[in-house]
Amino acid sequence: MRPRVPRPGDLPSRLHDVRVAARVGRWLGVCFALAFVTGLLSHYAQAAHQPIPLPTRPVWGYQVTQALHVLSGTAAVPLLLVKLWTVYPRLFQRPPRELRAVVLTVLERGSIALLVGAALFEVTTGLVNVTQWYPWQFSFRRAHYAVAWVAAGALLVHVAVKLPVIRDALARDLDETAPQEADRPAAPVDRRGLLRLTWLAAGTAAVASAGGTLPGLDRLAVLSARRAGGPQGVPVNRTARAAGVVAEATDPGWVCELRHRDRVIRLGRDELLSLPQRTVDLPIACVEGWSAVGTWSGVRLWDLLRLVEATGGADVAFHSLQRRRGGRFSVLPAPFASDPLTLVALGLNGAPLSLDHGFPARLIAPNRPGVTQTKWLARIEVLG
Ligand SMILES: Nc1nc2c(c(=O)[nH]1)N[C@H]1C(S)=C(S)[C@@H](COP(=O)(O)O)O[C@H]1N2
Ligand SMILES: [Mo]
């Protein structure tokens, strides 16, 4: 027998149903909206210039929004797969013959292709990022951000176009069997069963791979790349060796340069240790889907900035000893620079900072993305 394209009448079960698709789609929409909003926030928090600075409190604000981002993005994976599975037979529906209908069908399927493509791109690059594997050449952050707008736009169009269908599908009883589907075989699970399995899969996926984003959930996070651990009880994103800073960071002649206009001061680690020391509990919250709270000790950044006669109101740039790859530079918006909790940290969890956590000195500030907490400081410069 020659293989042929399946027709709606050949559908394997009653599960390929608009009522299932609409119910899964509703939660998929919630996940995408959450991921989109928290993603915009994260993108903005990482910007070198913030026209409107984000608040410095709560100190765990970024930790929570980033956790929500990773949780909603991961939960979206099974939802997206089930949604695609319930509707895929529609792809094989015979195209209409009349011109107007052909044009509409092409537009509709085109926008759905865009949506599916963008959604798959977002969840795939997001998951791959969580595993810290970058099998591509482009900037993850820029691509993930740009495609998020494509996905959001295509999703809005899709929901607008389908609104009458969605409304009708959500209003109809899941158990009712329409006369035209009476001859379709019943599946091993009914529609309610499929939905229950889908919710279970989404919840499990979120907790298992993204639970590492919030302390307390990390024992459940069996798939998370960097669970509790690492030197001094805090995970390490990039080691000193990977950053190529071992020689310079362990050089006894190391100094941190402070610069404000023509005022320049250079302080070694012992000099920093002789200044008033503070201790703060602050999280490191990584965009790659983990976070950990540390007890950091060191010099208040603002105390140092006053030594070079900074008066506040200016952003501050942090340069690392590191020469290549990401993380070697960050800009701290003015309100964070004068915040009493922002430290040039010299110690972590009761011991001197380990080499991998940024020895001899690193930045730690409240409510900031981990990637901006620059390690192995070489130079701090007041901008303006
Ligand atoms: N110089 C430098 N600083 C850096 C990085 C880096 O690669 N180089 N990684 C950043 C990232 S992505 C994170 S999440 C935190 C992790 O800090 P930790 O390794 O002490 O946990 O450091 C940040 N500071
Ligand atoms: Mo990170």
Short mmCIF file of C-alpha atoms and ligand atoms in Angstrom, two decimals:
data_model
loop_
_atom_site.label_atom_id
_atom_site.label_comp_id
_atom_site.label_asym_id
_atom_site.label_seq_id
_atom_site.Cartn_x
_atom_site.Cartn_y
_atom_site.Cartn_z
CA MET A 1 0.00 0.00 0.00
CA ARG A 2 1.27 3.45 -0.87
CA PRO A 3 1.76 5.69 2.19
CA ARG A 4 -0.49 8.71 2.15
CA VAL A 5 -1.00 11.86 4.13
CA PRO A 6 -3.42 11.17 7.01
CA ARG A 7 -6.87 12.74 6.94
CA PRO A 8 -8.84 13.95 9.95
CA GLY A 9 -10.91 10.77 9.76
CA ASP A 10 -7.74 8.70 10.35
CA LEU A 11 -6.93 10.41 13.62
CA PRO A 12 -5.56 7.91 16.06
CA SER A 13 -7.64 9.09 18.98
CA ARG A 14 -10.05 11.58 20.42
CA LEU A 15 -7.22 13.38 22.18
CA HIS A 16 -6.41 15.52 19.15
CA ASP A 17 -9.07 17.92 20.18
CA VAL A 18 -9.36 21.67 20.24
CA ARG A 19 -10.65 21.49 23.81
CA VAL A 20 -7.39 19.89 24.95
CA ALA A 21 -5.32 22.28 22.83
CA ALA A 22 -7.08 25.33 24.28
CA ARG A 23 -6.65 24.17 27.88
CA VAL A 24 -2.96 23.40 27.43
CA GLY A 25 -2.59 26.62 25.42
CA ARG A 26 -4.00 28.67 28.25
CA TRP A 27 -1.22 27.53 30.63
CA LEU A 28 1.37 27.79 27.88
CA GLY A 29 0.29 31.41 27.46
CA VAL A 30 0.66 32.02 31.20
CA CYS A 31 4.17 30.49 31.16
CA PHE A 32 5.22 32.51 28.11
CA ALA A 33 3.88 35.75 29.58
CA LEU A 34 5.76 35.14 32.84
CA ALA A 35 8.95 34.21 31.02
CA PHE A 36 8.62 37.24 28.74
CA VAL A 37 8.14 39.80 31.53
CA THR A 38 10.85 38.35 33.78
CA GLY A 39 13.13 38.06 30.74
CA LEU A 40 12.70 41.74 29.86
CA LEU A 41 13.54 42.59 33.46
CA SER A 42 16.66 40.45 33.38
CA HIS A 43 17.79 41.94 30.08
CA TYR A 44 17.32 45.45 31.46
CA ALA A 45 19.10 44.60 34.72
CA GLN A 46 22.15 43.52 32.69
CA ALA A 47 22.24 46.68 30.57
CA ALA A 48 25.34 48.85 30.94
CA HIS A 49 23.13 51.93 30.99
CA GLN A 50 19.81 52.07 32.85
CA PRO A 51 17.92 55.32 32.19
CA ILE A 52 15.58 54.38 35.03
CA PRO A 53 17.61 52.40 37.57
CA LEU A 54 16.00 49.29 39.03
CA PRO A 55 15.42 49.35 42.80
CA THR A 56 18.15 48.00 45.10
CA ARG A 57 15.55 46.23 47.28
CA PRO A 58 14.46 43.58 47.95
CA VAL A 59 17.96 42.11 47.87
CA TRP A 60 16.51 38.83 46.53
CA GLY A 61 14.36 40.52 43.87
CA TYR A 62 16.44 39.39 40.90
CA GLN A 63 16.85 35.94 42.43
CA VAL A 64 13.06 35.50 42.49
CA THR A 65 12.32 36.96 39.04
CA GLN A 66 15.10 34.88 37.48
CA ALA A 67 13.79 31.75 39.24
CA LEU A 68 10.33 32.49 37.82
CA HIS A 69 11.88 32.93 34.38
CA VAL A 70 13.61 29.56 34.43
CA LEU A 71 10.65 27.79 36.09
CA SER A 72 8.08 29.10 33.61
CA GLY A 73 10.39 28.46 30.65
CA THR A 74 11.03 24.87 31.68
CA ALA A 75 7.38 24.17 32.47
CA ALA A 76 6.58 25.43 28.98
CA VAL A 77 8.53 22.56 27.37
CA PRO A 78 6.06 19.71 28.05
CA LEU A 79 3.14 22.10 27.54
CA LEU A 80 4.49 23.09 24.14
CA LEU A 81 5.10 19.47 23.11
CA VAL A 82 1.61 18.34 24.14
CA LYS A 83 0.03 21.34 22.45
CA LEU A 84 1.88 20.62 19.20
CA TRP A 85 0.94 16.95 19.43
CA THR A 86 -2.76 17.65 19.92
CA VAL A 87 -2.92 19.94 16.89
CA TYR A 88 -0.42 18.39 14.47
CA PRO A 89 -3.00 16.44 12.42
CA ARG A 90 -4.38 19.80 11.34
CA LEU A 91 -1.15 20.37 9.42
CA PHE A 92 -2.20 17.60 7.07
CA GLN A 93 -5.62 18.99 6.39
CA ARG A 94 -6.26 19.44 2.73
CA PRO A 95 -5.68 23.05 1.70
CA PRO A 96 -8.74 24.87 0.35
CA ARG A 97 -9.15 25.54 -3.39
CA GLU A 98 -10.69 28.97 -3.38
CA LEU A 99 -8.10 31.80 -3.64
CA ARG A 100 -9.22 33.89 -0.67
CA ALA A 101 -9.28 30.84 1.56
CA VAL A 102 -5.84 29.80 0.30
CA VAL A 103 -4.40 33.20 1.19
CA LEU A 104 -5.97 33.10 4.65
CA THR A 105 -4.72 29.57 5.24
CA VAL A 106 -1.19 30.50 4.19
CA LEU A 107 -1.23 33.52 6.50
CA GLU A 108 -2.61 31.52 9.39
CA ARG A 109 -0.17 28.64 8.97
CA GLY A 110 2.68 31.07 8.37
CA SER A 111 2.03 32.89 11.64
CA ILE A 112 1.75 29.57 13.45
CA ALA A 113 5.03 28.39 11.92
CA LEU A 114 6.67 31.59 13.14
CA LEU A 115 5.21 31.13 16.60
CA VAL A 116 6.22 27.47 16.85
CA GLY A 117 9.71 28.23 15.52
CA ALA A 118 10.25 31.13 17.91
CA ALA A 119 8.83 29.21 20.88
CA LEU A 120 11.04 26.18 20.18
CA PHE A 121 14.06 28.46 19.76
CA GLU A 122 13.41 30.13 23.11
CA VAL A 123 12.94 26.96 25.14
CA THR A 124 15.86 25.20 23.45
CA THR A 125 18.37 28.03 23.83
CA GLY A 126 17.14 28.60 27.39
CA LEU A 127 17.62 24.95 28.37
CA VAL A 128 20.98 24.74 26.67
CA ASN A 129 22.04 27.89 28.51
CA VAL A 130 21.08 26.29 31.83
CA THR A 131 23.47 23.44 31.03
CA GLN A 132 26.15 26.05 30.25
CA TRP A 133 26.70 24.61 26.81
CA TYR A 134 26.98 27.12 23.98
CA PRO A 135 26.96 25.18 20.72
CA TRP A 136 26.45 28.34 18.67
CA GLN A 137 28.34 31.43 17.55
CA PHE A 138 25.77 34.11 18.29
CA SER A 139 25.32 35.94 21.60
CA PHE A 140 22.83 33.95 23.65
CA ARG A 141 21.49 37.01 25.39
CA ARG A 142 20.89 39.06 22.25
CA ALA A 143 19.34 36.20 20.27
CA HIS A 144 17.15 34.96 23.14
CA TYR A 145 15.96 38.55 23.68
CA ALA A 146 15.25 39.32 20.01
CA VAL A 147 13.38 36.08 19.38
CA ALA A 148 11.32 36.67 22.55
CA TRP A 149 9.75 39.67 20.78
CA VAL A 150 9.02 37.55 17.71
CA ALA A 151 7.38 34.90 19.90
CA ALA A 152 5.37 37.49 21.83
CA GLY A 153 4.14 39.18 18.64
CA ALA A 154 3.25 35.90 16.94
CA LEU A 155 1.50 34.71 20.11
CA LEU A 156 -0.63 37.85 20.30
CA VAL A 157 -1.65 37.45 16.64
CA HIS A 158 -2.39 33.77 17.18
CA VAL A 159 -4.58 34.39 20.23
CA ALA A 160 -6.38 37.28 18.51
CA VAL A 161 -7.12 35.20 15.40
CA LYS A 162 -8.21 32.15 17.38
CA LEU A 163 -10.12 33.94 20.13
CA PRO A 164 -13.59 32.77 19.04
CA VAL A 165 -12.36 29.18 18.68
CA ILE A 166 -10.52 29.32 22.02
CA ARG A 167 -13.56 30.72 23.84
CA ASP A 168 -15.82 28.07 22.39
CA ALA A 169 -13.34 25.29 23.14
CA LEU A 170 -12.87 26.37 26.76
CA ALA A 171 -16.62 26.60 27.29
CA ARG A 172 -17.30 23.08 26.00
CA ASP A 173 -17.36 20.08 28.31
CA LEU A 174 -14.27 17.89 27.99
CA ASP A 175 -16.17 14.62 28.39
CA GLU A 176 -18.83 15.22 25.80
CA THR A 177 -18.33 13.20 22.57
CA ALA A 178 -19.41 14.94 19.41
CA PRO A 179 -21.37 12.77 16.92
CA GLN A 180 -18.68 13.15 14.25
CA GLU A 181 -16.00 11.69 16.49
CA ALA A 182 -18.03 8.74 17.71
CA ASP A 183 -16.21 6.46 15.27
CA ARG A 184 -12.77 7.62 16.42
CA PRO A 185 -11.10 5.14 18.72
CA ALA A 186 -10.92 5.98 22.42
CA ALA A 187 -7.32 6.35 23.70
CA PRO A 188 -5.94 4.57 26.79
CA VAL A 189 -6.41 7.84 28.67
CA ASP A 190 -9.29 10.22 28.20
CA ARG A 191 -8.91 13.95 27.66
CA ARG A 192 -8.97 14.69 31.37
CA GLY A 193 -6.30 12.07 31.93
CA LEU A 194 -4.09 13.57 29.24
CA LEU A 195 -4.44 17.00 30.84
CA ARG A 196 -3.57 15.63 34.29
CA LEU A 197 -0.46 13.96 32.86
CA THR A 198 0.48 17.20 31.12
CA TRP A 199 0.23 19.26 34.33
CA LEU A 200 2.28 16.62 36.13
CA ALA A 201 4.97 16.68 33.43
CA ALA A 202 5.13 20.48 33.45
CA GLY A 203 5.43 20.61 37.24
CA THR A 204 8.06 17.88 37.32
CA ALA A 205 10.10 19.48 34.55
CA ALA A 206 10.06 22.84 36.31
CA VAL A 207 11.04 21.48 39.71
CA ALA A 208 13.59 18.96 38.44
CA SER A 209 15.58 21.24 36.20
CA ALA A 210 14.89 24.67 37.61
CA GLY A 211 14.56 24.01 41.33
CA GLY A 212 18.21 24.96 41.69
CA THR A 213 17.20 28.56 41.17
CA LEU A 214 15.86 28.88 44.70
CA PRO A 215 17.56 27.60 47.84
CA GLY A 216 15.31 25.07 49.56
CA LEU A 217 14.14 23.55 46.29
CA ASP A 218 17.64 22.47 45.30
CA ARG A 219 17.37 18.94 46.67
CA LEU A 220 14.54 18.36 44.20
CA ALA A 221 16.53 19.79 41.31
CA VAL A 222 17.93 16.49 40.07
CA LEU A 223 18.54 17.83 36.57
CA SER A 224 19.98 21.19 37.56
CA ALA A 225 23.51 21.68 36.27
CA ARG A 226 25.07 23.22 39.37
CA ARG A 227 23.37 22.07 42.51
CA ALA A 228 24.60 23.03 45.98
CA GLY A 229 28.34 22.66 46.20
CA GLY A 230 31.36 24.43 44.92
CA PRO A 231 34.09 25.91 47.05
CA GLN A 232 32.86 27.70 50.21
CA GLY A 233 29.34 26.34 49.66
CA VAL A 234 28.63 28.52 46.62
CA PRO A 235 28.70 27.24 43.01
CA VAL A 236 31.31 28.60 40.62
CA ASN A 237 30.30 29.81 37.22
CA ARG A 238 33.74 30.33 35.69
CA THR A 239 36.91 29.23 37.44
CA ALA A 240 40.02 31.39 37.70
CA ARG A 241 41.79 28.96 35.38
CA ALA A 242 39.06 29.17 32.75
CA ALA A 243 39.20 32.96 32.98
CA GLY A 244 42.99 32.89 32.59
CA VAL A 245 43.62 35.00 35.70
CA VAL A 246 45.47 32.62 38.04
CA ALA A 247 48.91 34.27 37.72
CA GLU A 248 47.67 37.85 38.11
CA ALA A 249 45.15 37.07 40.84
CA THR A 250 47.76 35.31 42.99
CA ASP A 251 50.45 37.94 42.37
CA PRO A 252 51.43 39.40 45.79
CA GLY A 253 51.82 42.78 44.05
CA TRP A 254 48.13 42.88 43.08
CA VAL A 255 46.40 46.23 43.59
CA CYS A 256 42.89 47.42 42.89
CA GLU A 257 42.84 50.77 41.15
CA LEU A 258 40.14 53.30 42.09
CA ARG A 259 39.55 56.08 39.66
CA HIS A 260 37.34 59.18 39.64
CA ARG A 261 38.28 61.79 37.05
CA ASP A 262 41.95 62.57 37.82
CA ARG A 263 41.83 61.07 41.34
CA VAL A 264 43.50 57.65 41.37
CA ILE A 265 44.19 55.41 44.36
CA ARG A 266 45.70 51.91 44.33
CA LEU A 267 44.99 49.56 47.24
CA GLY A 268 46.47 46.10 47.87
CA ARG A 269 44.54 43.38 49.64
CA ASP A 270 46.10 44.12 53.04
CA GLU A 271 45.20 47.79 52.68
CA LEU A 272 41.62 46.86 51.83
CA LEU A 273 41.55 44.55 54.87
CA SER A 274 42.73 47.40 57.10
CA LEU A 275 39.69 49.52 56.19
CA PRO A 276 36.39 49.08 58.16
CA GLN A 277 34.97 45.62 57.29
CA ARG A 278 31.27 44.86 56.81
CA THR A 279 29.40 41.59 56.52
CA VAL A 280 26.28 41.13 54.38
CA ASP A 281 24.11 38.17 53.35
CA LEU A 282 23.46 38.44 49.62
CA PRO A 283 22.53 35.99 46.87
CA ILE A 284 24.40 35.29 43.66
CA ALA A 285 21.62 34.67 41.12
CA CYS A 286 22.89 33.39 37.80
CA VAL A 287 20.98 33.73 34.53
CA GLU A 288 21.96 30.12 33.92
CA GLY A 289 19.37 28.96 36.42
CA TRP A 290 20.92 28.66 39.86
CA SER A 291 21.27 30.85 42.89
CA ALA A 292 22.94 30.69 46.29
CA VAL A 293 23.09 33.01 49.28
CA GLY A 294 26.52 33.79 50.71
CA THR A 295 27.76 35.68 53.73
CA TRP A 296 30.17 38.16 52.20
CA SER A 297 32.67 40.33 54.05
CA GLY A 298 34.74 43.21 52.78
CA VAL A 299 34.80 46.97 52.32
CA ARG A 300 31.68 48.96 51.58
CA LEU A 301 32.03 50.20 47.99
CA TRP A 302 30.76 53.63 48.98
CA ASP A 303 33.56 53.99 51.58
CA LEU A 304 36.08 53.37 48.78
CA LEU A 305 34.39 55.72 46.34
CA ARG A 306 34.52 58.51 48.89
CA LEU A 307 38.31 58.08 49.01
CA VAL A 308 38.37 59.30 45.39
CA GLU A 309 35.86 62.05 46.20
CA ALA A 310 32.86 60.53 44.46
CA THR A 311 29.70 62.38 45.40
CA GLY A 312 27.10 59.87 44.25
CA GLY A 313 24.77 60.00 41.29
CA ALA A 314 27.27 58.45 38.86
CA ASP A 315 27.43 54.90 37.54
CA VAL A 316 30.54 52.89 38.36
CA ALA A 317 32.47 50.57 36.02
CA PHE A 318 34.18 47.40 37.22
CA HIS A 319 37.06 45.91 35.24
CA SER A 320 38.33 42.41 35.93
CA LEU A 321 41.84 41.04 35.56
CA GLN A 322 40.23 38.76 33.01
CA ARG A 323 40.99 39.73 29.41
CA ARG A 324 38.80 37.44 27.31
CA ARG A 325 35.16 36.34 27.21
CA GLY A 326 32.10 37.44 29.12
CA GLY A 327 31.96 38.65 32.69
CA ARG A 328 35.16 40.69 32.63
CA PHE A 329 33.37 44.06 32.83
CA SER A 330 30.19 45.48 34.37
CA VAL A 331 28.57 48.80 35.09
CA LEU A 332 26.85 49.34 38.42
CA PRO A 333 24.05 51.95 38.33
CA ALA A 334 24.51 54.87 40.75
CA PRO A 335 21.91 53.82 43.40
CA PHE A 336 23.64 50.44 43.80
CA ALA A 337 27.07 52.10 44.06
CA SER A 338 26.04 54.15 47.11
CA ASP A 339 23.99 51.34 48.67
CA PRO A 340 25.35 50.32 52.11
CA LEU A 341 25.05 46.61 51.21
CA THR A 342 27.28 46.83 48.13
CA LEU A 343 30.76 45.52 48.97
CA VAL A 344 34.11 44.95 47.44
CA ALA A 345 34.15 41.48 48.94
CA LEU A 346 37.32 39.93 50.35
CA GLY A 347 35.78 36.99 52.20
CA LEU A 348 32.95 34.49 51.78
CA ASN A 349 31.24 32.37 54.43
CA GLY A 350 33.81 33.06 57.10
CA ALA A 351 36.95 32.46 55.04
CA PRO A 352 39.06 34.51 52.64
CA LEU A 353 37.53 34.60 49.17
CA SER A 354 38.70 31.55 47.22
CA LEU A 355 40.43 32.04 43.91
CA ASP A 356 37.41 30.79 41.97
CA HIS A 357 35.03 33.15 43.77
CA GLY A 358 37.08 36.17 42.76
CA PHE A 359 40.20 36.44 44.99
CA PRO A 360 41.73 38.92 45.74
CA ALA A 361 38.51 41.01 45.54
CA ARG A 362 35.14 40.97 43.81
CA LEU A 363 31.98 43.02 43.58
CA ILE A 364 28.82 41.92 45.39
CA ALA A 365 25.67 44.08 45.26
CA PRO A 366 22.01 43.49 46.22
CA ASN A 367 19.27 42.65 43.69
CA ARG A 368 21.65 42.25 40.74
CA PRO A 369 22.15 39.53 38.09
CA GLY A 370 25.05 37.21 38.94
CA VAL A 371 26.80 38.01 35.68
CA THR A 372 27.29 41.63 36.83
CA GLN A 373 28.98 40.61 40.13
CA THR A 374 32.46 40.98 38.68
CA LYS A 375 35.23 38.76 40.07
CA TRP A 376 39.03 39.31 40.21
CA LEU A 377 38.77 43.10 40.27
CA ALA A 378 41.53 45.14 38.67
CA ARG A 379 39.98 48.60 38.37
CA ILE A 380 36.93 50.50 39.65
CA GLU A 381 36.07 53.66 37.79
CA VAL A 382 33.45 56.29 38.63
CA LEU A 383 31.84 57.30 35.34
CA GLY A 384 31.18 61.04 35.23
N1 LIG B 1 35.53 38.36 35.94
C1 LIG B 1 34.41 37.60 35.93
N2 LIG B 1 33.45 37.83 36.84
C2 LIG B 1 32.33 37.07 36.84
C3 LIG B 1 32.14 36.04 35.90
C4 LIG B 1 33.17 35.82 34.95
O1 LIG B 1 33.09 34.95 34.09
N3 LIG B 1 34.29 36.62 35.00
N4 LIG B 1 30.98 35.30 35.91
C5 LIG B 1 29.82 35.98 36.47
C6 LIG B 1 28.68 35.11 36.60
S1 LIG B 1 27.88 34.67 35.17
C7 LIG B 1 28.19 34.73 37.83
S2 LIG B 1 26.74 33.89 37.95
C8 LIG B 1 28.93 35.02 39.07
C9 LIG B 1 29.21 33.74 39.80
O2 LIG B 1 29.97 33.97 40.93
P1 LIG B 1 30.60 32.73 41.72
O3 LIG B 1 31.44 31.97 40.74
O4 LIG B 1 31.38 33.30 42.86
O5 LIG B 1 29.43 31.91 42.20
O6 LIG B 1 30.15 35.69 38.82
C10 LIG B 1 30.12 36.65 37.80
N5 LIG B 1 31.39 37.33 37.78
MO MO B 2 25.94 33.76 35.76
#
